[in-house]
Coordinates of C-alpha atoms in Angstrom, one line a residue:
M23 CA 15.0 42.7 326.2
A24 CA 18.2 40.8 327.5
K25 CA 18.6 40.7 330.9
T26 CA 22.1 41.4 331.9
K27 CA 24.3 41.8 335.3
L28 CA 27.5 42.4 333.6
T29 CA 29.0 46.0 333.7
E30 CA 31.4 48.0 331.9
Q31 CA 33.7 48.0 335.0
T32 CA 33.9 44.3 334.9
I33 CA 34.8 44.6 331.2
R34 CA 37.6 47.0 332.0
Y35 CA 39.0 44.7 334.5
L36 CA 39.1 41.9 331.9
A37 CA 41.2 43.8 329.4
S38 CA 43.7 46.2 329.0
S39 CA 43.0 49.9 328.8
Q40 CA 44.1 49.8 325.2
S41 CA 41.9 46.9 324.3
F42 CA 39.0 48.4 326.1
E43 CA 39.3 51.7 324.0
R44 CA 40.0 49.9 320.8
G45 CA 36.9 47.6 321.7
Q46 CA 34.8 50.9 321.9
E47 CA 35.8 52.3 318.6
Y48 CA 34.9 48.6 317.1
L49 CA 31.5 49.0 318.8
H50 CA 30.9 52.6 317.6
A51 CA 32.4 51.6 314.0
E52 CA 29.4 49.0 314.2
A53 CA 31.8 46.1 313.3
V54 CA 29.9 43.8 315.6
S55 CA 27.3 41.7 313.9
T56 CA 25.1 38.5 314.5
L57 CA 25.1 38.7 318.5
V58 CA 23.2 35.8 319.6
Q59 CA 22.8 34.5 323.2
R60 CA 21.8 31.1 323.9
G61 CA 21.4 30.6 327.6
D62 CA 24.9 31.6 329.1
V63 CA 26.7 31.6 325.6
L64 CA 27.1 34.7 323.5
T65 CA 28.5 34.4 320.1
A66 CA 29.3 37.1 317.6
E67 CA 31.2 38.2 314.7
V68 CA 33.2 41.2 314.6
E69 CA 34.8 42.9 311.2
G70 CA 38.5 43.3 311.8
S71 CA 41.7 43.7 309.6
E72 CA 41.2 40.2 308.0
Y73 CA 39.0 39.4 304.9
D74 CA 36.8 37.2 307.0
P75 CA 35.3 38.5 310.3
Y76 CA 36.4 37.4 313.6
K77 CA 34.4 34.7 315.6
V78 CA 33.9 35.5 319.4
S79 CA 32.4 33.2 321.9
V80 CA 31.6 34.4 325.5
H81 CA 30.6 32.1 328.4
L82 CA 28.6 34.0 331.2
H83 CA 28.4 32.9 334.6
D84 CA 26.6 34.6 337.6
G85 CA 26.6 38.2 336.1
G86 CA 30.3 37.8 335.1
V87 CA 32.4 36.3 332.4
A88 CA 33.6 32.8 332.8
S89 CA 35.3 32.5 329.6
A90 CA 35.9 34.0 326.2
D91 CA 37.6 33.0 323.0
C92 CA 38.3 34.9 319.7
S93 CA 39.7 33.6 316.5
C94 CA 42.2 36.7 316.2
P95 CA 45.7 35.8 317.1
Y96 CA 45.8 38.4 320.2
D97 CA 47.9 37.3 323.2
W98 CA 49.2 39.9 325.1
G99 CA 47.2 39.8 328.4
G100 CA 43.5 40.2 329.1
Y101 CA 40.7 39.9 326.5
C102 CA 41.2 41.1 322.9
K103 CA 39.3 44.4 321.4
H104 CA 37.0 42.1 319.6
I105 CA 35.8 40.4 322.6
V106 CA 35.4 43.8 324.3
A107 CA 33.3 45.1 321.4
V108 CA 31.2 42.1 321.8
L109 CA 30.8 42.5 325.7
L110 CA 30.0 46.3 325.4
S111 CA 27.4 45.7 322.6
Y112 CA 25.8 43.2 325.1
V113 CA 25.7 45.6 328.0
R114 CA 24.8 48.7 326.1
D115 CA 22.5 47.4 323.4
P116 CA 20.7 44.6 325.1
D117 CA 17.6 45.0 322.7
E118 CA 19.8 44.2 319.7
V119 CA 21.0 40.7 321.2
D120 CA 19.0 37.8 319.4
Q121 CA 17.9 35.8 322.2
R122 CA 17.5 32.1 321.4
E123 CA 16.8 28.9 323.2
P124 CA 20.2 26.8 323.9
I125 CA 20.3 24.1 321.3
T126 CA 20.8 21.6 324.1
Y127 CA 17.4 22.5 325.4
L128 CA 16.0 22.1 321.8
L129 CA 17.7 18.7 321.4
D130 CA 16.3 17.5 324.8
G131 CA 12.9 17.4 323.3
L132 CA 13.6 15.1 320.7
D133 CA 13.5 11.3 320.7
Q134 CA 16.2 9.0 319.2
S135 CA 14.5 8.8 315.9
Q136 CA 14.2 12.6 315.5
L137 CA 17.7 13.1 316.6
L138 CA 18.7 10.5 313.9
Q139 CA 16.6 12.0 311.2
L140 CA 18.1 15.6 312.2
L141 CA 21.7 14.0 311.9
K142 CA 21.0 12.4 308.7
K143 CA 19.2 15.4 307.0
R144 CA 22.5 17.2 307.8
L145 CA 24.8 14.5 306.3
E146 CA 22.7 15.1 303.1
I147 CA 23.6 18.5 303.0
E148 CA 27.3 18.0 304.1
P149 CA 28.2 14.7 303.3
Q150 CA 31.7 15.2 304.5
L151 CA 30.5 15.2 308.0
A152 CA 30.6 11.6 307.9
D153 CA 34.3 11.6 308.4
W154 CA 33.9 13.5 311.7
V155 CA 31.0 11.2 312.6
E156 CA 33.3 8.2 312.3
A157 CA 36.1 9.3 313.7
E158 CA 34.2 10.5 316.8
L159 CA 32.5 7.2 317.3
S160 CA 35.8 5.2 316.9
I161 CA 37.5 7.4 319.6
A162 CA 34.2 7.4 321.7
M163 CA 33.9 3.4 321.7
A164 CA 37.3 3.2 322.9
S165 CA 37.5 5.6 325.5
S166 CA 34.2 4.3 327.0
Q167 CA 35.9 1.2 328.0
P168 CA 37.2 0.1 331.6
K169 CA 40.2 2.2 332.8
E170 CA 41.8 -0.4 335.2
K171 CA 45.0 -1.6 334.4
E172 CA 44.2 -5.0 334.4
N173 CA 41.7 -4.6 331.8
S174 CA 43.9 -2.3 329.6
Q175 CA 44.9 -5.0 327.0
R176 CA 41.3 -5.8 326.8
R177 CA 40.2 -2.6 325.8
T178 CA 38.6 -1.8 322.4
L179 CA 41.1 -0.6 320.1
V180 CA 40.6 2.6 318.3
D181 CA 40.1 2.1 314.6
P182 CA 42.6 4.7 313.1
E183 CA 41.0 4.8 309.6
P184 CA 38.2 7.0 310.2
I185 CA 40.6 9.6 312.1
R186 CA 42.7 9.2 309.2
R187 CA 39.9 10.3 306.7
Q188 CA 38.8 13.1 309.1
A189 CA 42.4 14.5 309.3
E190 CA 42.6 14.3 305.4
H191 CA 39.3 16.2 305.1
L192 CA 40.4 19.0 307.3
L193 CA 43.4 19.5 305.3
R194 CA 41.8 19.3 302.1
G195 CA 39.1 21.3 302.7
S196 CA 40.6 24.6 303.6
G197 CA 43.8 25.1 301.7
R198 CA 42.2 27.6 298.9
R199 CA 43.1 30.5 297.5
R200 CA 41.4 33.8 298.2
G201 CA 41.2 36.9 296.1
Y202 CA 44.8 37.5 295.6
W203 CA 47.4 35.1 293.9
D204 CA 49.6 35.1 296.9
D205 CA 46.9 35.3 299.8
Y206 CA 46.2 31.7 301.2
E207 CA 44.2 30.4 303.8
S208 CA 45.8 28.6 306.6
C209 CA 45.9 24.9 306.0
G210 CA 42.9 23.4 307.3
D211 CA 40.5 24.6 310.0
D212 CA 43.0 25.5 313.0
D213 CA 40.2 24.9 315.9
E214 CA 39.0 21.5 314.3
L215 CA 42.6 20.1 313.4
K216 CA 43.6 20.9 317.3
R217 CA 40.4 19.5 318.4
L218 CA 41.2 16.6 316.5
V219 CA 44.6 16.3 317.9
E220 CA 43.4 16.8 321.6
S221 CA 41.1 14.0 321.2
V222 CA 44.1 11.7 322.4
I223 CA 44.6 13.5 325.9
P224 CA 41.8 11.6 327.7
F225 CA 43.7 8.3 326.6
L226 CA 47.0 9.7 327.9
E227 CA 45.3 10.7 331.3
A228 CA 44.0 7.1 331.4
G229 CA 47.5 5.7 330.9
D230 CA 46.4 4.2 327.4
G231 CA 49.3 4.8 325.5
R232 CA 48.3 2.2 322.7
N233 CA 45.3 3.7 321.7
A234 CA 46.8 7.2 322.0
L235 CA 49.2 6.1 319.2
R236 CA 46.5 4.5 317.1
I237 CA 44.9 8.1 317.3
L238 CA 48.0 10.3 316.7
E239 CA 49.6 7.9 314.0
P240 CA 47.0 8.6 311.4
I241 CA 46.9 12.3 312.2
A242 CA 50.7 12.6 312.0
D243 CA 51.3 10.7 308.9
T244 CA 48.5 12.6 307.1
F245 CA 49.6 16.1 308.5
V246 CA 53.1 15.3 307.2
R247 CA 52.3 14.0 303.8
D248 CA 49.5 16.3 302.7
W249 CA 50.8 19.4 304.4
T250 CA 54.3 19.1 302.8
N251 CA 52.9 18.0 299.5
Y252 CA 50.1 20.2 298.8
R253 CA 50.1 23.1 301.1
H254 CA 51.6 26.5 300.9
T255 CA 54.0 26.0 304.1
H256 CA 55.6 29.3 304.2
D257 CA 52.2 31.0 305.2
D258 CA 51.0 28.2 307.5
E259 CA 52.7 29.2 311.0
D260 CA 49.8 27.6 313.2
M261 CA 50.8 24.2 311.5
Y262 CA 54.5 24.8 312.4
L263 CA 53.1 24.8 316.3
L264 CA 50.9 22.0 315.7
F265 CA 53.8 19.6 314.7
A266 CA 55.5 20.7 317.9
D267 CA 52.3 19.4 319.8
L268 CA 52.3 16.2 318.1
G269 CA 55.9 15.4 318.8
N270 CA 55.2 15.8 322.5
L271 CA 52.1 13.9 322.6
F272 CA 53.5 11.2 320.6
A273 CA 56.4 11.1 323.1
E274 CA 53.9 10.8 326.0
A275 CA 52.2 8.0 324.4
I276 CA 55.3 6.1 323.5
L277 CA 56.1 6.3 327.2
S278 CA 52.8 5.4 328.7
A279 CA 52.6 2.4 326.5
D280 CA 54.0 -1.0 327.3
L281 CA 55.9 -1.2 324.0
S282 CA 58.2 -4.3 323.0
M283 CA 61.8 -3.3 321.5
D284 CA 60.6 -4.2 318.2
E285 CA 57.6 -1.6 318.5
R286 CA 60.0 0.8 319.9
R287 CA 62.3 0.4 316.8
N288 CA 59.5 0.8 314.3
W289 CA 58.2 4.1 316.0
V290 CA 61.9 5.4 315.7
D291 CA 61.9 4.7 312.0
T292 CA 58.5 6.2 311.5
T293 CA 59.4 9.5 313.5
M294 CA 62.4 9.8 312.0
E295 CA 60.9 9.4 308.5
W296 CA 58.4 12.3 309.3
Q297 CA 61.1 14.5 310.8
A298 CA 63.1 14.2 307.4
E299 CA 60.2 15.4 305.7
L300 CA 59.7 18.5 307.9
D301 CA 63.4 19.4 307.9
E302 CA 63.0 20.2 304.2
Y303 CA 60.6 23.2 305.4
G304 CA 62.6 24.2 308.3
V305 CA 60.4 22.7 311.0
D306 CA 62.6 21.8 314.0
D307 CA 60.3 21.5 316.5
G308 CA 58.6 18.2 315.3
F309 CA 58.9 14.5 316.2
G310 CA 62.5 14.7 317.5
V311 CA 61.2 14.1 320.9
A312 CA 59.2 11.3 319.9
T313 CA 62.2 9.5 318.3
G314 CA 64.2 10.2 321.7
A315 CA 61.3 8.5 323.6
A316 CA 61.0 5.4 321.5
D317 CA 64.8 5.4 321.4
Q318 CA 65.7 5.4 325.0
G319 CA 62.2 4.3 326.4
W320 CA 62.3 3.6 330.3
D321 CA 64.9 0.8 330.7
D322 CA 68.3 2.5 329.9
P323 CA 70.6 1.9 332.7
E324 CA 71.7 5.4 333.1
L325 CA 68.1 6.5 333.3
L326 CA 67.1 3.9 335.8
K327 CA 70.1 5.2 337.9
V328 CA 68.9 8.6 337.6
M329 CA 65.3 7.6 338.9
I330 CA 66.6 5.7 341.9
G331 CA 68.7 8.7 342.8
Q332 CA 72.1 6.7 342.1
L333 CA 73.1 9.4 339.3
N334 CA 74.1 13.0 340.4
E335 CA 73.6 16.3 338.2
A336 CA 77.2 16.5 337.1
T337 CA 77.1 13.1 335.6
W338 CA 73.7 13.7 333.8
K339 CA 75.0 16.8 332.0
T340 CA 78.0 15.0 330.6
D341 CA 75.8 12.7 328.6
D342 CA 74.4 14.3 325.6
R343 CA 71.7 11.9 325.2
W344 CA 69.9 13.4 328.4
N345 CA 70.2 17.2 327.4
D346 CA 66.7 17.1 325.9
D347 CA 64.3 19.4 328.0
Q348 CA 61.3 18.6 326.0
L349 CA 61.8 14.8 326.5
T350 CA 62.4 15.1 330.3
E351 CA 59.3 17.3 330.8
V352 CA 57.3 14.5 328.8
R353 CA 59.0 11.9 331.2
L354 CA 57.9 14.2 334.1
R355 CA 54.3 14.4 333.4
V356 CA 54.3 10.5 332.8
L357 CA 55.9 9.9 336.2
E358 CA 53.4 12.3 337.7
R359 CA 50.5 10.7 336.3
Q360 CA 51.4 7.6 337.3
G361 CA 52.2 8.5 340.9
R362 CA 56.0 7.8 340.7
T363 CA 56.7 10.7 343.0
D364 CA 60.2 9.6 344.1
E365 CA 61.4 8.9 340.6
Y366 CA 59.7 12.3 339.6
L367 CA 61.9 14.1 342.5
N368 CA 65.1 12.4 341.4
L369 CA 64.7 13.0 337.8
A370 CA 63.7 16.7 338.0
M371 CA 66.7 17.4 340.6
V372 CA 69.4 15.8 338.3
A373 CA 67.8 17.4 335.3
G374 CA 67.9 20.8 336.7
K375 CA 64.2 21.2 336.8
K376 CA 64.1 23.1 340.0
S377 CA 60.5 24.6 339.6
R378 CA 59.2 21.3 338.8
Y379 CA 60.9 19.7 341.9
A380 CA 59.7 22.4 344.4
T381 CA 56.1 22.3 342.9
M382 CA 55.9 18.7 343.4
L383 CA 57.1 19.2 347.0
V384 CA 54.1 21.4 347.3
K385 CA 51.6 18.9 345.7
L386 CA 53.1 16.2 348.4
G387 CA 52.2 18.5 351.2
R388 CA 56.1 19.3 352.0
I389 CA 55.8 23.0 351.9
N390 CA 58.6 24.3 354.1
E391 CA 60.8 22.0 352.1
A392 CA 59.7 23.6 348.8
V393 CA 60.0 27.2 350.3
T394 CA 63.4 26.4 351.5
F395 CA 64.5 24.9 348.3
G396 CA 63.1 27.6 346.1
A397 CA 64.4 30.4 348.3
K398 CA 68.2 28.8 348.0
E399 CA 68.1 27.1 344.4
F400 CA 66.1 29.2 342.3
E401 CA 67.9 31.5 339.6
L402 CA 65.1 32.5 337.3
A403 CA 61.9 34.6 338.0
G404 CA 59.9 32.4 336.0
D405 CA 60.7 29.5 338.4
A406 CA 59.7 31.5 341.4
L407 CA 56.4 32.4 339.7
D408 CA 55.6 28.7 339.0
L409 CA 56.2 27.9 342.7
A410 CA 54.4 30.7 343.9
K411 CA 51.4 29.7 341.9
V412 CA 51.3 26.5 343.1
L413 CA 51.5 27.5 346.7
Q414 CA 48.4 30.0 345.9
E415 CA 46.6 27.0 344.5
H416 CA 47.0 25.1 347.8
E417 CA 45.9 28.2 349.8
H418 CA 49.4 28.7 351.2
H419 CA 49.4 32.3 350.8
D420 CA 52.3 33.7 353.1
Q421 CA 54.4 31.3 351.7
A422 CA 53.5 32.1 347.9
L423 CA 54.0 36.0 348.7
T424 CA 57.5 35.1 350.2
I425 CA 58.6 33.2 347.1
G426 CA 57.2 36.1 344.9
E427 CA 58.9 38.6 346.7
A428 CA 62.4 37.0 346.7
G429 CA 61.7 36.1 342.9
L430 CA 61.9 39.9 342.2
Q431 CA 65.6 40.0 342.5
L432 CA 66.2 36.9 340.2
R433 CA 67.5 37.3 336.6
R434 CA 66.5 40.7 336.0
E435 CA 69.6 41.4 333.8
N436 CA 68.6 39.0 331.2
R437 CA 65.8 39.9 329.0
E438 CA 66.4 37.4 325.9
D439 CA 63.7 35.3 327.3
Y440 CA 60.4 36.7 328.5
Y441 CA 60.1 33.9 330.9
E442 CA 63.4 34.9 332.4
T443 CA 62.4 38.6 333.2
V444 CA 60.7 39.6 336.4
V445 CA 57.8 41.0 334.6
P446 CA 55.3 38.0 334.6
L447 CA 56.2 37.3 338.3
G448 CA 55.9 41.1 338.9
R449 CA 52.4 41.4 337.7
W450 CA 51.2 38.3 339.2
L451 CA 52.7 39.3 342.9
R452 CA 51.3 42.8 342.5
D453 CA 47.8 41.7 341.7
Y454 CA 47.9 39.0 344.4
A455 CA 49.4 41.0 347.0
G456 CA 46.9 43.9 346.3
G457 CA 44.1 41.4 346.7
L458 CA 45.4 40.2 349.9
G459 CA 45.8 43.7 351.2
K460 CA 49.2 43.7 351.0
G461 CA 49.9 47.1 350.0
D462 CA 53.5 47.5 350.5
L463 CA 54.3 44.4 348.7
A464 CA 52.0 45.1 345.9
L465 CA 53.6 48.5 345.3
K466 CA 57.0 47.2 345.5
A467 CA 56.2 44.6 342.9
A468 CA 54.5 47.2 340.7
K469 CA 57.5 49.3 340.8
V470 CA 59.9 46.8 339.8
T471 CA 57.4 45.6 337.1
F472 CA 57.5 48.9 335.5
I473 CA 61.1 49.5 335.6
E474 CA 61.6 46.1 333.9
S475 CA 58.8 46.6 331.2
F476 CA 58.2 50.5 330.8
T477 CA 54.8 49.9 329.4
L478 CA 51.7 52.4 330.1
E479 CA 49.8 49.7 331.5
D480 CA 52.4 49.0 334.2
Y481 CA 52.9 52.5 334.9
K482 CA 49.0 52.9 335.8
S483 CA 49.0 49.8 337.7
A484 CA 51.9 51.3 339.7
R485 CA 49.9 54.4 340.2
D486 CA 46.7 52.3 341.2
S487 CA 48.9 50.4 343.7
A488 CA 50.6 53.7 345.2
G489 CA 47.2 55.4 346.1
D490 CA 47.9 58.3 348.1
D491 CA 51.5 57.7 347.9
W492 CA 51.5 58.4 344.2
D493 CA 53.0 62.1 344.4
Q494 CA 56.3 60.4 345.9
V495 CA 56.3 57.3 343.6
R496 CA 55.5 59.2 340.4
P497 CA 59.0 61.1 340.0
E498 CA 60.8 58.2 340.9
L499 CA 59.4 56.3 337.9
L500 CA 59.5 59.2 335.8
D501 CA 63.3 59.4 336.4
K502 CA 64.0 55.6 335.6
L503 CA 61.9 56.3 332.2
A504 CA 63.8 59.3 331.5
A505 CA 67.2 57.3 332.0
A506 CA 66.3 54.2 330.2
E507 CA 67.9 53.5 326.8
H508 CA 64.8 51.6 325.4
A509 CA 61.2 52.0 326.6
F510 CA 58.5 50.4 324.9
D511 CA 55.7 53.0 325.8
R512 CA 57.8 56.0 326.8
T513 CA 55.9 58.6 324.5
E514 CA 52.4 57.2 325.6
I515 CA 53.4 57.6 329.2
Y516 CA 54.6 61.3 328.7
L517 CA 51.1 61.8 326.8
F518 CA 49.4 60.2 329.8
E519 CA 51.0 62.7 332.1
D520 CA 50.6 65.6 330.0
M521 CA 54.3 65.9 329.4
V522 CA 54.2 67.2 325.8
D523 CA 57.6 68.5 325.8
E524 CA 59.1 65.3 326.9
A525 CA 56.8 63.4 324.4
V526 CA 57.7 65.3 321.4
Q527 CA 61.3 64.9 322.5
S528 CA 60.8 61.2 322.8
I529 CA 60.1 61.2 318.9
G530 CA 62.5 64.0 317.9
D531 CA 63.1 64.1 314.0
K532 CA 63.5 60.2 313.7
N533 CA 62.8 59.4 309.9
Y534 CA 60.6 56.2 311.0
Y535 CA 58.6 56.0 313.7
S536 CA 56.5 52.7 313.9
R537 CA 53.6 53.6 315.9
D538 CA 51.5 55.9 314.0
H539 CA 48.6 56.2 316.3
T540 CA 51.0 57.6 319.0
L541 CA 52.6 60.2 316.7
L542 CA 49.1 61.3 315.7
K543 CA 48.1 61.7 319.5
V544 CA 51.3 63.9 320.1
A545 CA 50.7 66.0 317.1
Q546 CA 47.0 66.8 318.0
V547 CA 48.1 68.2 321.6
A548 CA 51.5 69.8 320.4
A549 CA 50.2 72.2 317.6
A550 CA 50.6 75.1 320.1
S551 CA 53.9 74.4 321.6
H552 CA 55.8 72.6 318.8
P553 CA 53.9 74.1 315.6
D554 CA 56.8 73.7 313.1
W555 CA 57.4 70.0 314.2
V556 CA 53.8 69.0 314.0
I557 CA 53.7 70.7 310.5
R558 CA 57.0 68.6 309.2
K559 CA 55.8 65.5 310.9
C560 CA 52.2 65.3 309.9
C561 CA 52.7 66.7 306.3
K562 CA 55.3 63.7 305.9
Q563 CA 52.6 61.1 306.9
A564 CA 49.8 62.6 305.0
E565 CA 51.9 62.8 301.8
S566 CA 53.3 59.5 301.9
I567 CA 49.6 58.1 301.9
M568 CA 48.5 60.3 299.0
D569 CA 51.9 59.7 296.7
E570 CA 51.7 56.1 297.4
G571 CA 48.1 56.0 296.3
R572 CA 47.0 54.1 299.2
A573 CA 43.2 54.6 298.7
K574 CA 42.1 52.5 301.7
H575 CA 43.6 55.0 304.0
Y576 CA 42.5 58.3 302.4
D577 CA 40.6 58.9 305.3
A578 CA 43.7 59.0 307.7
V579 CA 45.2 61.7 305.2
V580 CA 42.4 64.2 307.2
S581 CA 43.5 62.9 310.5
W582 CA 47.0 63.8 309.9
L583 CA 46.5 67.2 308.0
R584 CA 43.9 68.8 310.8
P585 CA 47.0 69.1 313.3
V586 CA 48.8 70.8 310.3
H587 CA 45.8 73.2 309.9
Q588 CA 45.7 73.8 313.6
A589 CA 49.5 74.6 313.8
H590 CA 49.1 77.2 311.0
R591 CA 46.1 78.8 312.4
I592 CA 48.0 79.0 315.9
Q593 CA 50.8 80.9 314.1
G594 CA 48.7 83.1 312.1
R595 CA 49.6 81.2 308.9
E596 CA 46.2 80.7 307.7
E597 CA 47.3 81.9 304.0
E598 CA 50.2 79.6 303.9
W599 CA 47.7 76.6 304.8
K600 CA 45.3 77.4 302.1
R601 CA 48.0 77.6 299.4
Y602 CA 49.3 74.1 300.5
L603 CA 45.9 72.6 300.7
E604 CA 45.1 74.0 297.1
E605 CA 48.6 72.6 295.8
L606 CA 47.9 69.1 297.2
I607 CA 44.3 69.1 295.4
S608 CA 46.0 70.3 292.3
K609 CA 48.7 67.5 292.4
H610 CA 46.2 64.7 293.1
V611 CA 43.4 66.0 291.1
R612 CA 43.3 62.5 289.2
K613 CA 42.6 60.6 292.1
Y614 CA 39.0 60.7 292.4
K615 CA 38.7 59.0 295.7
L616 CA 41.2 61.3 297.5
R617 CA 39.6 64.5 295.9
P618 CA 36.6 64.7 298.4
F619 CA 38.6 64.2 301.4
L620 CA 41.0 67.2 300.5
E621 CA 38.2 69.5 299.2
G622 CA 36.1 68.8 302.3
M623 CA 39.0 70.6 304.5
R624 CA 38.4 73.9 302.6
A625 CA 35.5 74.3 304.9
M626 CA 37.6 73.8 308.0
P627 CA 37.3 77.1 310.2
D628 CA 40.2 79.6 310.2

């Protein structure tokens, strides 16, 4: 039996309430399989909406969860429903967990010859693994060399050819068809592709730009050539994002290497050729930033003036060459790594990177200066959040709270960019202030956050922050909700508060409502108070599934028809319900998968 200290309360804390509820549903549906624990690592597969199951990995630590990953694309805060399902399975059914020894424990008992034999055996089964071994050895041999600057020219150079072969293997191996003519896998194994690209990061951190370029060049060349020539680009969104990462890493490598003018010109030509290929497929965020880095380098006279404080912000903005935020961010990253903090501050100030300027002041110990600057200069709530988090990391809690509270007033009218809204800052400040016992500030942040987001999660958080004062706070938030032109979770909040009339009115007689699960919840509680509305709405939903022959969703027909039956029964219209049900059975008599669902409803009590 697996011994576990993890509790459901901890799992609730790690996920949104919706993810927790959906995770429970997945658990009850027995969607979790192959749950294995090796030491502090849990792995499992969870059946979901895709053809292949989602892969979940959880790292446990001291009775809690240190980290967790899932192959699903969820990115909305907290852990996804698949991770929740795995954790709940681990807590509720410990006897079902397959307990195994950690792989490292098993390998520790082998000598070198045994390890080699094991590797050779695997290579015989999976010959393409040789590309990975060669690439890893090429990188490892170079990264093990001394990192001192005086030895940088004598380091072992990375052999790019094994890396090229590994990149080709990853792309070639997974761009395959599934069961339908227009349904393709993403190009390559996303995790492996990213891992190969990220192998350059230790070299960048060590300032070894030349070896970084020797790793990046074969990857980028292969990706551009293979992906655009042989892959189905319209379905491959992850690769679009990967090209943007490659461009930034290339720019950082170019600016980290001591390149000659001829070498820089060659990189300008190469990156421009790659980008020209990508332009045909609508990939805008690619190698443009790398081209700019190679073209400008560090020795441009105007840039030098900026970094020594001889060029002001007005002059900077009149020169189109410098209006590249991505390239400026890369330059700042390189300058920080190289300890060139004065140049960093000058560039950040002139480029208008206010949060970068202020956070560097904190790192330099100039706390009061950073807080004063932020309070005076910040215009975006996101900038305030960046500074507040850095202050928190450096344990300047009072100053972090001050900046966070001031940020609640910033750029609240602009909702086009999520970063520019106050919501991320408000959520952070709400939780941070609450954890420090600053209840009034936590409630202030919670109220502002809800009024900006109008989500059920933020409404519940405001209730938790209000505590005993909830009876006074609740009417204020509901008034704001009622007056809002757009409110993401308006109906869900009304349901949460048992405000059935308001929930029905929030949906009304719209011909289209995108959140079927919410509509069904309203129908289930509104049968007594709004029977005709429930009948009209639910019949339309059920009939659309049946008429369109969506066999995979026939079970949902029953869910939609139950409130219809309940509404008829409440009104004393049982005979009308029976006639309607028989008409449906007769109409869809040829749909053999549907008929058992409909005929089973005959047995529902009047």
